[in-house]
Structures are given as C-alpha cells and as structure tokens.
Coordinates of C-alpha atoms in Angstrom, one line a residue:
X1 CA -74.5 36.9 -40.2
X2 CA -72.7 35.0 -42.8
X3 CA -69.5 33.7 -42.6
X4 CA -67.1 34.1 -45.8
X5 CA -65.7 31.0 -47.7
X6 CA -63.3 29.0 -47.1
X7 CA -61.1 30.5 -49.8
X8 CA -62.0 34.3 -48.9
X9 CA -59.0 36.3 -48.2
X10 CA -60.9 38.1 -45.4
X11 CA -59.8 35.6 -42.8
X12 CA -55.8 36.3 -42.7
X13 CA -53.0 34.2 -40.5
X14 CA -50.9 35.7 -38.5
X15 CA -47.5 33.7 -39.2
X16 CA -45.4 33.1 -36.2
X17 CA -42.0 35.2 -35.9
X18 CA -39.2 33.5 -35.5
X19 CA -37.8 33.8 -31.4
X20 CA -35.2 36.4 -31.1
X21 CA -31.8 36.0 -29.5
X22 CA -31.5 31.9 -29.8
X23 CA -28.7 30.7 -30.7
X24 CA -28.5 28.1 -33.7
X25 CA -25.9 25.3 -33.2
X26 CA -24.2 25.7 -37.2
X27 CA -22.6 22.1 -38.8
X28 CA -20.1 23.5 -38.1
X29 CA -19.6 23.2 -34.6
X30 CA -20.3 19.6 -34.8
X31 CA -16.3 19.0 -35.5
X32 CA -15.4 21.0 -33.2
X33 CA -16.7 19.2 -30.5
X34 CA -16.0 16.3 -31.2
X35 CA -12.0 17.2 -31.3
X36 CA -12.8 18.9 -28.0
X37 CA -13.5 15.3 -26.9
X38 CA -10.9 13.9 -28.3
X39 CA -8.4 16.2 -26.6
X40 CA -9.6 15.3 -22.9
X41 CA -6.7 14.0 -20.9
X42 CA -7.7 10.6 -19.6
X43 CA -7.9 11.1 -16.3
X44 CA -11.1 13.1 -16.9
X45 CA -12.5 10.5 -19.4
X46 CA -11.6 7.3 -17.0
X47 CA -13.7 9.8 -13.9
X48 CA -16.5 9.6 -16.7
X49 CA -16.5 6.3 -17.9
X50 CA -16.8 5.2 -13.7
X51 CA -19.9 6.8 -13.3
X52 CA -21.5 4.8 -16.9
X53 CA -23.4 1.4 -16.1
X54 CA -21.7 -1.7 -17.4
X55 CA -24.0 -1.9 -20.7
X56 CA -23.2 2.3 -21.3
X57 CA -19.3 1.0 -20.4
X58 CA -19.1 -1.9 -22.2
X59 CA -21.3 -0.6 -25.7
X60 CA -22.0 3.1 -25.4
X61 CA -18.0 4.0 -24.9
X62 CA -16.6 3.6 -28.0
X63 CA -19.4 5.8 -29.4
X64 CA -18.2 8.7 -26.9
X65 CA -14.7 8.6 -28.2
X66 CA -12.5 6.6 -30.3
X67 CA -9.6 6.8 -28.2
X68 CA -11.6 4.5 -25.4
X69 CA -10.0 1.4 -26.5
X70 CA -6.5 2.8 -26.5
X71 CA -7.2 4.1 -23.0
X72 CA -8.6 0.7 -21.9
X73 CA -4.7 -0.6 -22.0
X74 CA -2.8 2.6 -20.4
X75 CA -2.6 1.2 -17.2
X76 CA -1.2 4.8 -15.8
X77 CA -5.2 6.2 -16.5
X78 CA -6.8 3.6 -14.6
X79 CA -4.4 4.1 -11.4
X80 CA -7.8 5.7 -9.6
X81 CA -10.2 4.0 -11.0
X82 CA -13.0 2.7 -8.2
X83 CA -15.3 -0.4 -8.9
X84 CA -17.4 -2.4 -6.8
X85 CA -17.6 -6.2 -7.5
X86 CA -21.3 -6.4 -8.0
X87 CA -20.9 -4.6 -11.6
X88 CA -21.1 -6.8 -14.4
X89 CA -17.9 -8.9 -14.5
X90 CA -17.2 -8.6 -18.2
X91 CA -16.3 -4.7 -17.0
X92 CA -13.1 -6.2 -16.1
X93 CA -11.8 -7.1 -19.0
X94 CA -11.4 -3.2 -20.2
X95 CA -9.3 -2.8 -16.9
X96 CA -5.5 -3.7 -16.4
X97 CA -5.3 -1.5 -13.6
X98 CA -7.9 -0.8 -11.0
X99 CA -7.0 2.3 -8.0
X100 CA -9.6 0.7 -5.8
X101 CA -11.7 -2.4 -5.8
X102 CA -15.0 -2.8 -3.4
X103 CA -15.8 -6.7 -2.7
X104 CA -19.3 -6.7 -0.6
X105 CA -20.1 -10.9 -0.4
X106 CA -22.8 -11.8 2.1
X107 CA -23.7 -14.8 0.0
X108 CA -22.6 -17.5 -1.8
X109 CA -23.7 -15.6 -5.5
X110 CA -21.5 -12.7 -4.6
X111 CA -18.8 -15.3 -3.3
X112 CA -18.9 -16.7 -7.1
X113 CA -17.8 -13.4 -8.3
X114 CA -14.9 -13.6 -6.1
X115 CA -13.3 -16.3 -7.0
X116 CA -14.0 -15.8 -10.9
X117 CA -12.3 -12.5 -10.3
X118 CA -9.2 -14.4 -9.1
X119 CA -9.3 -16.4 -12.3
X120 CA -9.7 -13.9 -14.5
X121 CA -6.4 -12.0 -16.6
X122 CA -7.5 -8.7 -15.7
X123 CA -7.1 -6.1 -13.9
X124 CA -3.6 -7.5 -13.1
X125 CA -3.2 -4.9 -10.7
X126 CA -5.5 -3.5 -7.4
X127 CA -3.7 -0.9 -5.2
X128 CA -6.5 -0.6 -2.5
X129 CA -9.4 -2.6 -1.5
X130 CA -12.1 -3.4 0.9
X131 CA -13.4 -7.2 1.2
X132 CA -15.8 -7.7 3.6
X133 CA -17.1 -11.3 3.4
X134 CA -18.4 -13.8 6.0
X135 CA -15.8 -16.4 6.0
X136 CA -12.1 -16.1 6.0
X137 CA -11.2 -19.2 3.2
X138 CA -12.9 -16.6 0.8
X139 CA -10.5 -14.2 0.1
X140 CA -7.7 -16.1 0.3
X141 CA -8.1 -16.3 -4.0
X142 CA -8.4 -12.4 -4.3
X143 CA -5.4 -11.3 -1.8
X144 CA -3.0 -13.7 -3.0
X145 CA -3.6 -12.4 -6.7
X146 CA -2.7 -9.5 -5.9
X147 CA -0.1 -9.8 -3.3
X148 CA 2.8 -7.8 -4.7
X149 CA 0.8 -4.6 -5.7
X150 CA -1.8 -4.7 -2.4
X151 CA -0.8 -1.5 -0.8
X152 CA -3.9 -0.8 1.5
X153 CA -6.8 -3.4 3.0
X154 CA -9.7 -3.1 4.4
X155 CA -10.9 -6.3 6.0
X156 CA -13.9 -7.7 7.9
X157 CA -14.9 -11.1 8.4
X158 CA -17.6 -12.9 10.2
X159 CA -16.0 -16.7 9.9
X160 CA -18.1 -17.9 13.0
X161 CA -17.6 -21.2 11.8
X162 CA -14.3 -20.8 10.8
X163 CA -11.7 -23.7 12.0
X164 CA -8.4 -22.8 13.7
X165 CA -6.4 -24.1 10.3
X166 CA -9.0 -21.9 8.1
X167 CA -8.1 -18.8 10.3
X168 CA -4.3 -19.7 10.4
X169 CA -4.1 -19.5 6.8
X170 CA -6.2 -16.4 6.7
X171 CA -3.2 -14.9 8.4
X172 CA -0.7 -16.4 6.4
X173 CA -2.2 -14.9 3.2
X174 CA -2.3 -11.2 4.6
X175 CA 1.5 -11.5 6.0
X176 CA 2.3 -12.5 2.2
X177 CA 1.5 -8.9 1.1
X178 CA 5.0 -7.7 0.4
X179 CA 3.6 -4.1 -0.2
X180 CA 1.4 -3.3 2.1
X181 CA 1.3 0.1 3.4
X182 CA -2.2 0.6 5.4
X183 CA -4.3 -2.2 7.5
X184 CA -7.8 -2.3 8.8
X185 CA -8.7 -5.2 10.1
X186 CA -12.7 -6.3 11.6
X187 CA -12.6 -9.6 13.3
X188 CA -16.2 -10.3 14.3
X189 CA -16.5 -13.8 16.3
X190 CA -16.5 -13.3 20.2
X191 CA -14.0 -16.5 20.0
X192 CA -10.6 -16.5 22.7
X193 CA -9.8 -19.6 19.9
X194 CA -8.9 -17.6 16.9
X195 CA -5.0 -18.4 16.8
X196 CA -2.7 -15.8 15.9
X197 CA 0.7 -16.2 15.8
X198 CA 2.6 -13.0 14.7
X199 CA 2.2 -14.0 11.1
X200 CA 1.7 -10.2 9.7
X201 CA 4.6 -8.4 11.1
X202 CA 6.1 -11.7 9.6
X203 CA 5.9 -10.6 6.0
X204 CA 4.0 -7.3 6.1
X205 CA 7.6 -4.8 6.2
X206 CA 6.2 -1.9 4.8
X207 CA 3.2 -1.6 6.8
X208 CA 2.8 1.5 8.5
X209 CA -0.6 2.1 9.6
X210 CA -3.3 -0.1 11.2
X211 CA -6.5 0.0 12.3
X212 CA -8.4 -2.3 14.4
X213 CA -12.1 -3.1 15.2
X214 CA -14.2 -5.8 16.2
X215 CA -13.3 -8.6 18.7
X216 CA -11.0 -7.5 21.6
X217 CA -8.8 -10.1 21.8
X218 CA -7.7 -11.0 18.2
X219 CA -7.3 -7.0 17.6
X220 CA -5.5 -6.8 21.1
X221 CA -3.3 -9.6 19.4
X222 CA -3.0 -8.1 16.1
X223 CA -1.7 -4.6 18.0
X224 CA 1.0 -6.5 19.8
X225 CA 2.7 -7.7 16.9
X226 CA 2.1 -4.4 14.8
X227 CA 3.1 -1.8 17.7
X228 CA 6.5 -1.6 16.6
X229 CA 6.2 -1.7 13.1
X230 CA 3.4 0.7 12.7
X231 CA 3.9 4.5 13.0
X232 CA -0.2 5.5 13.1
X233 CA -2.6 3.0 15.0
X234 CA -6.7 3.4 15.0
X235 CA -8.5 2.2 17.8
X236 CA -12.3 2.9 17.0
X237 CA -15.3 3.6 19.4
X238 CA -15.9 -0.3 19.3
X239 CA -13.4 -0.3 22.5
X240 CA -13.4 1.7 25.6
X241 CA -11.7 2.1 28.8
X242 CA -12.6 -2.2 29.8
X243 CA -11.1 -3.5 27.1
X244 CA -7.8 -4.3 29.3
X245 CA -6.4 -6.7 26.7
X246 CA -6.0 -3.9 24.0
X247 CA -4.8 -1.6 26.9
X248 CA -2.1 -3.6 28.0
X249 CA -1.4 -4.3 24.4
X250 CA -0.3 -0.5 23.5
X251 CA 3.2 -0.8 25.6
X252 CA 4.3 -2.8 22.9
X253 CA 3.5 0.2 20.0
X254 CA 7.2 2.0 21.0
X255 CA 7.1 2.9 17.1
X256 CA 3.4 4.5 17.1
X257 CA 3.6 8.8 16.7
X258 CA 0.4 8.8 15.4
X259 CA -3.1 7.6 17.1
X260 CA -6.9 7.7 16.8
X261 CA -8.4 6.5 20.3
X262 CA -11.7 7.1 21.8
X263 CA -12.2 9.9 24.6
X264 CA -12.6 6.9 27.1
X265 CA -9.5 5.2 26.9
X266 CA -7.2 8.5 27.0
X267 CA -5.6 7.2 30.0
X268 CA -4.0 4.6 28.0
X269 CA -1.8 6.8 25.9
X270 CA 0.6 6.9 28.2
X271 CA 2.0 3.7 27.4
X272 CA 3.5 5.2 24.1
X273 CA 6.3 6.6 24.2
X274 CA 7.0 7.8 21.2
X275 CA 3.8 9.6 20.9
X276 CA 3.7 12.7 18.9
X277 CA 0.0 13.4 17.1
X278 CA -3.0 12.7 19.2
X279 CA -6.9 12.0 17.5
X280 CA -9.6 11.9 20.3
X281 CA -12.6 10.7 19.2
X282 CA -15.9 11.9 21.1
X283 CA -18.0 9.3 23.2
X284 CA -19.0 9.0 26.5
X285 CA -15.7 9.5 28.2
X286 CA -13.8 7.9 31.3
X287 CA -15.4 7.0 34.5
X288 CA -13.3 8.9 36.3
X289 CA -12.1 11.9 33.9
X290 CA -9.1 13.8 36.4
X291 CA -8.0 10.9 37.0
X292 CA -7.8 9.9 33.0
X293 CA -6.1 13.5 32.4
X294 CA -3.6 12.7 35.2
X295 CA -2.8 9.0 33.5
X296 CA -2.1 11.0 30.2
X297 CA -0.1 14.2 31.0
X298 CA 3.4 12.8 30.5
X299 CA 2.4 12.0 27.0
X300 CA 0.1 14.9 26.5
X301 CA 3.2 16.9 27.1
X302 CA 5.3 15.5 24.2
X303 CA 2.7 15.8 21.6
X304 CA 2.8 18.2 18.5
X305 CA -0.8 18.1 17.2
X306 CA -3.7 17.5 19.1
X307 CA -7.6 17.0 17.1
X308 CA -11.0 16.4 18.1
X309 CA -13.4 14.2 16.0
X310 CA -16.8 13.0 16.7
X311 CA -18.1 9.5 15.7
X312 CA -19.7 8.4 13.1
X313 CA -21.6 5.7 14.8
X314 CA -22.8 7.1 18.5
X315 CA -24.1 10.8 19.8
X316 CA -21.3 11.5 22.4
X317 CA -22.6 14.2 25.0
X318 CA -20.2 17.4 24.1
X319 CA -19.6 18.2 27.8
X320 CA -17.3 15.2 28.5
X321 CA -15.2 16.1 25.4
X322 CA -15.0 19.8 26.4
X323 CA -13.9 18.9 29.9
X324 CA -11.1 16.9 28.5
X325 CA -9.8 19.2 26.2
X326 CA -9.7 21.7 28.4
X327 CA -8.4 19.5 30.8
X328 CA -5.3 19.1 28.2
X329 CA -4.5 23.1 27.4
X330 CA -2.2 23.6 30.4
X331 CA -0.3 20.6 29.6
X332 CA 0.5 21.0 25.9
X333 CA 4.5 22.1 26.2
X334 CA 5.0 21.6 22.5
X335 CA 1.8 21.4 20.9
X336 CA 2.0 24.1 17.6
X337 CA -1.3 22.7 15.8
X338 CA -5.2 22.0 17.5
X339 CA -7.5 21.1 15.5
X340 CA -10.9 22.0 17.9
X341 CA -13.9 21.1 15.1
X342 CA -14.7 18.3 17.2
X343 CA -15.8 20.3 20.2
X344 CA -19.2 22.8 20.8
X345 CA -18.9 25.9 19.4
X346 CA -20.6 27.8 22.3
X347 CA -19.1 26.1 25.2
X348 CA -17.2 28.1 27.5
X349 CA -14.7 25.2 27.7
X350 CA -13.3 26.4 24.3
X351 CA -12.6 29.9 25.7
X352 CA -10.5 28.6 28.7
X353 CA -8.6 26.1 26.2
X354 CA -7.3 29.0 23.8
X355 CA -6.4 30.9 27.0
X356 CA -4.3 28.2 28.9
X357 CA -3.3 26.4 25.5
X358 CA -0.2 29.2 24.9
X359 CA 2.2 27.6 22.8
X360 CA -0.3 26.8 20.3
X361 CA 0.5 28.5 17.2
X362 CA -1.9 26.9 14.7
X363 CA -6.0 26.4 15.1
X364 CA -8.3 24.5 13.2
X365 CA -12.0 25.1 14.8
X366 CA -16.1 26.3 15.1
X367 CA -16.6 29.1 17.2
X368 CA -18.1 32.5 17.6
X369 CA -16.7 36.3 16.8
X370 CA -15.3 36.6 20.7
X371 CA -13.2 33.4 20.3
X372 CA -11.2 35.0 17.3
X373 CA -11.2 37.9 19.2
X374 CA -9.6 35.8 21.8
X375 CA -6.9 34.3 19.7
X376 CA -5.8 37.6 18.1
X377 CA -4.8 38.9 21.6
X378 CA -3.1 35.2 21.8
X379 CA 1.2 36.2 20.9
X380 CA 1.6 32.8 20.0
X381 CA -1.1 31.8 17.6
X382 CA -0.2 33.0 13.9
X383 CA -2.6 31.3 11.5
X384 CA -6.3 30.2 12.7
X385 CA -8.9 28.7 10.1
X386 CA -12.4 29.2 11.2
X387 CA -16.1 28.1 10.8
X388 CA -18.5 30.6 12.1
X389 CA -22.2 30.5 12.2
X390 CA -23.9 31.5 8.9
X391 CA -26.5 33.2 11.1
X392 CA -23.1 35.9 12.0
X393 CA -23.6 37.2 8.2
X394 CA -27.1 39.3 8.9
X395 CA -24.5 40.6 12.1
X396 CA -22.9 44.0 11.5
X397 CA -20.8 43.9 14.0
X398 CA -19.3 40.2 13.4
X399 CA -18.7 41.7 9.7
X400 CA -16.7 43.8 10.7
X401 CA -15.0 42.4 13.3
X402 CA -14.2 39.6 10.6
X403 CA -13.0 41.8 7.7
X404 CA -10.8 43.9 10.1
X405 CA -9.0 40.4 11.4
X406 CA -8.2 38.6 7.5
X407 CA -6.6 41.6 6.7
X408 CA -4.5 41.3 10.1
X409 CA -1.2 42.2 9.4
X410 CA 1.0 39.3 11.6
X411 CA -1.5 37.2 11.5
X412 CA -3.5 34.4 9.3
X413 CA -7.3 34.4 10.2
X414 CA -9.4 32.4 7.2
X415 CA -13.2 32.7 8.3
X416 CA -15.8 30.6 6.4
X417 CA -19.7 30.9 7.3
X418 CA -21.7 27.6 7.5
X419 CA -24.9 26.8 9.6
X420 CA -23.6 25.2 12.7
X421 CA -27.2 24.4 14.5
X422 CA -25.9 25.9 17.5

C-alpha cells in the first residue's frame, strides 16, 4: 500500500473549533478594574495589605494601587491593623497607627527588636498589645512609648532572675499607663519576694477589667489593689478552690459585677457584693459541691446573667458542671439571661435547670427537640437561641417540630443545626 506525498491533498486536518461559551476578558475591562480598585474604602485595602509578607508590603503595594502611600499616613485606616513583632522591622515605617501589636521575645534576637521598636518614629500609636517576654526590664522601652494611647495589655513574664528593684520598676511602668482600660497580667516565678506595692491602682484610673494568671500570690496581690477599681475580674483555671490567698483577696473587689471563675472556686463568690454577671468555667469542681452551692446562694440570688464556658486548657468531666448548674436554677431570683453552651447537651441536668430556672427569660444553649419543647411550655422565657444536632435534620419529626416553634407567635426560638458529637 502506498502512502501519498507529503504535499497530496488526500491527508486533510481537521482545524480545532474555537470552545463555545468562554468569556473573553476585552481591553476594555482592564480600566475598569483598576478604578474598581481604586475605589476600595481603606479599611478593606489595610485587611489586605495585613495578610501580604513584608517584601509583598513593602515593594509589591504600590503596584496594587496608587493610593497605598496616601493610605500609609491616614492614621484613622490603620486603627485595626494587627502585626506581630517578628515581621520585618522596616514594615513599621508605613505604619503611624497600629490597632494591635504581638511582641513574642524568648531570646535576646527578638529582645533586639524590642528595644529598636522603642527607638523608632513610627507607629506612634499602639491601642492593644500582648508582650510576653522572659524578664521584666524588657518592656519597660515598649510600654513607656506608648503610655498615653495603651488601652489594653496583655502581659506575661518569666523574670526568674529578676531583682526586687527590676520588678518594682516593672510596676511602676504599667501604673504610668494613663489610658488603660483592660489588664491581663501572667506572673510566672513561684517567688513570695516579688514586691508589690499598690503601684497600678496608683496611676491606672481608667482601668476596668483585669485578668489574672500565673503565680498565686503576686495575682492575689494585684486583685487586692484592683478590686475596687475594676468592674469585670478573670480568674483562670490556673487557680482553684486552695489558692486561699486569691480567695481571701476577692472581699476587697466591692466594685466587681462582672466575673470569670473556675467551677471550683464558686464558693468564693460570695465575697462580692456587688455581683451581677457570673462566667463559670468547667473543671473539676469543689470537693465538697452542696456545700459550694450553699457558700454561693446569697450572691447567686442577685445575679442577672449566668454562662457556662469550658476551658481551653483541661477536659473538665461534664457531670460536675451539670450538678452545679442545676444546683443554681432554684436560686436565680433575678436572673433574665443563661447562657447553657457550656453544659452537655443530653444530660438530664439541663431539663431540671430550664424547669426550676423560672424567671429566666432569655436562653443561649445545645440541646435536643424535647428541651425546646420544654421551654415553649416555660411563661417566662421569650427568646431562646439554639444549637441542635445536625444529625436532627434527616428527623421528620424534629423538622417539624422546629419549623412550627420559629414561627411561634409570643415567642423568639432561633435554631441552628451543627454536629455536636453527642
């Protein structure tokens, strides 16, 4: 068989058609968005610019859009603006104003940074920011350049070799900031010699919430001078019902309406009298829990709003939490809001709360179909947000039952479906 030349016209091509139905970006649309660009407020272009490295920051932005250097000077733009101190320095310079400012400094490279942050022009400003660094002498450069526009701290420092004068000073520098709304203060040495000597409430007038962790007896100090300055105090799962110093130390909060304390030192709470929301975090609970609930009931009865959180840093068994709770419901005269998210969704000790809990008007929890069921027979309660099992949505019956109560006509019922593990 012979094949025909190379030239024959015998072999033809099929030529490719051109793909239907895709769209061809035209020159002209070019223009268009870039003017779309240029019209982005800058509050959306400083959100984008936080997520660029340094090198895309510092050479790539002025290629994005040309207002970037006129936004790099509106101080108003950068208000929440979030950078952590291990980005290139020279990012600084292109911010006046920083919302939040992360200093991590386990070593004396990162230290560096720190103090040629302090010498630098910019930002002039920080609102919030969280040090942590292992001796106290090294912020004392960063909080004292920004000592009348500090509004919150976060602060933890190891300083196991710190000296009494070192730590005195330490002190000094934080009662210096004028504006300071919002404390939280991490003392880690397991030293009775840290001296203290009332030197925030000194200086710190605006403050109004603090939260303490760490070493018992310097945060047990730090809580005495603050308790009647303060209107919301955080006690964190670092402490529990033995940590008498910090106990004894909550008489003196007579200004405190607002805490966070761990299930095991509930009992304690009934040193505050001016008490009015209550944030129990879950952990292992009191030794002896009637006792606990007995301790607390006076206060328990003045409070408005009652919530249930778990912690972050332990696996609390759920029973002890449930108990409590429940332990509360007959007691809460004047409670209108629980927020119940903390506790397990299929324990029966959530069922007895919304039945004995009957001036509750307002509930924030996980549950099943019977507990709304519950709360709609409930003449008090008027508006309940709910998380339900996603597993309810293959349910006919909890369909229904759902639909029929969000369009109840006297009362609020918001169901959401979410995988609970339960």
């Amino acid at each position: 068989m012979e094949l025909p030349a190379s030239g024959s016209d015998s072999i033809v091509k099929k030529k490719k058609s051109p793909a239907k139905n895709i769209p061809v970006e035209k020159s002209s649309q070019k223009p268009e968005a870039q003017c779309f660009v240029e019209k982005l407020p800058n509050e959306i272009l400083v959100t984008i610019f936080t997520y660029l490295k340094p090198k895309e920051l510092l050479y790539g932005a002025g290629l994005v859009c040309k207002r970037w250097h006129e936004l790099a000077t509106d101080a108003e733009s950068w208000q929440k603006a979030i950078y952590c101190l291990w980005d290139d320095l020279r990012v600084w310079r292109h911010a006046p104003v920083i919302g939040h400012l992360e200093i991590l400094a386990p070593n004396e490279i990162e230290v560096e940074k720190v103090r040629q942050l302090a010498l630098s022009p910019n930002p002039t400003s920080v609102r919030s920011m969280r040090i942590i660094l292992r001796h106290p002498k090294d912020s004392l450069s960063i909080l004292r350049k920004y000592d009348k526009t500090l509004r919150m701290l976060d602060l933890q420092v190891a300083g196991q070799d710190a000296q009494p004068d070192e730590w005195k000073e330490f002190f000094d520098t934080i009662g210096s900031l004028a504006e300071l709304r919002s404390l939280s203060v991490r003392i880690s040495p397991n030293s009775s010699d840290i001296p203290y000597n009332k030197q925030i409430s000194a200086g710190c007038h605006s403050l109004r919430s603090l939260r303490v962790r760490g070493q018992e007896t310097i945060a047990s100090a730090i809580v005495r001078d603050l308790g009647s300055v303060v209107s919301s105090l955080t006690v964190t799962c670092s402490f529990n019902e033995t940590s008498v110093h910090l106990i004894q130390s909550l008489s003196a909060c007579s200004s405190v309406e607002d805490i966070t304390i761990p299930c095991s030192m509930i009992g304690a709470i009934s040193r505050l009298s001016s008490l009015k929301y209550l944030k129990v975090i879950a952990d292992h609970g009191p030794l002896n829990l009637s006792e606990a609930i007995e301790a607390a009931k006076p206060t328990i009865q003045k409070i408005e709003r009652l919530e249930v959180c778990t912690s972050r840093n332990q696996i609390a068994p759920s029973l002890t939490i449930n108990q409590l709770i429940a332990g509360f419901a007959p007691y809460l005269k004047k409670c209108k809001t629980a927020d119940l998210r903390g506790l397990h969704s299929l324990d029966e000790y959530l069922s007895e709360f919304i039945n004995e809990a009957e001036k509750v008007q307002q509930y924030y929890l996980c549950c099943r179909v019977y507990h709304l069921l519950h709360l709609e027979q409930m003449p008090a309660v008027t508006t309940v947000h709910a998380v339900l099992d996603s597993q309810g949505m293959y349910v006919p019956y909890v369909m229904r039952a759902v639909n029929r109560l969000k369009k109840h006509p006297k009362k609020k019922f918001s169901v959401f479906f979410h995988c609970l593990n339960v």
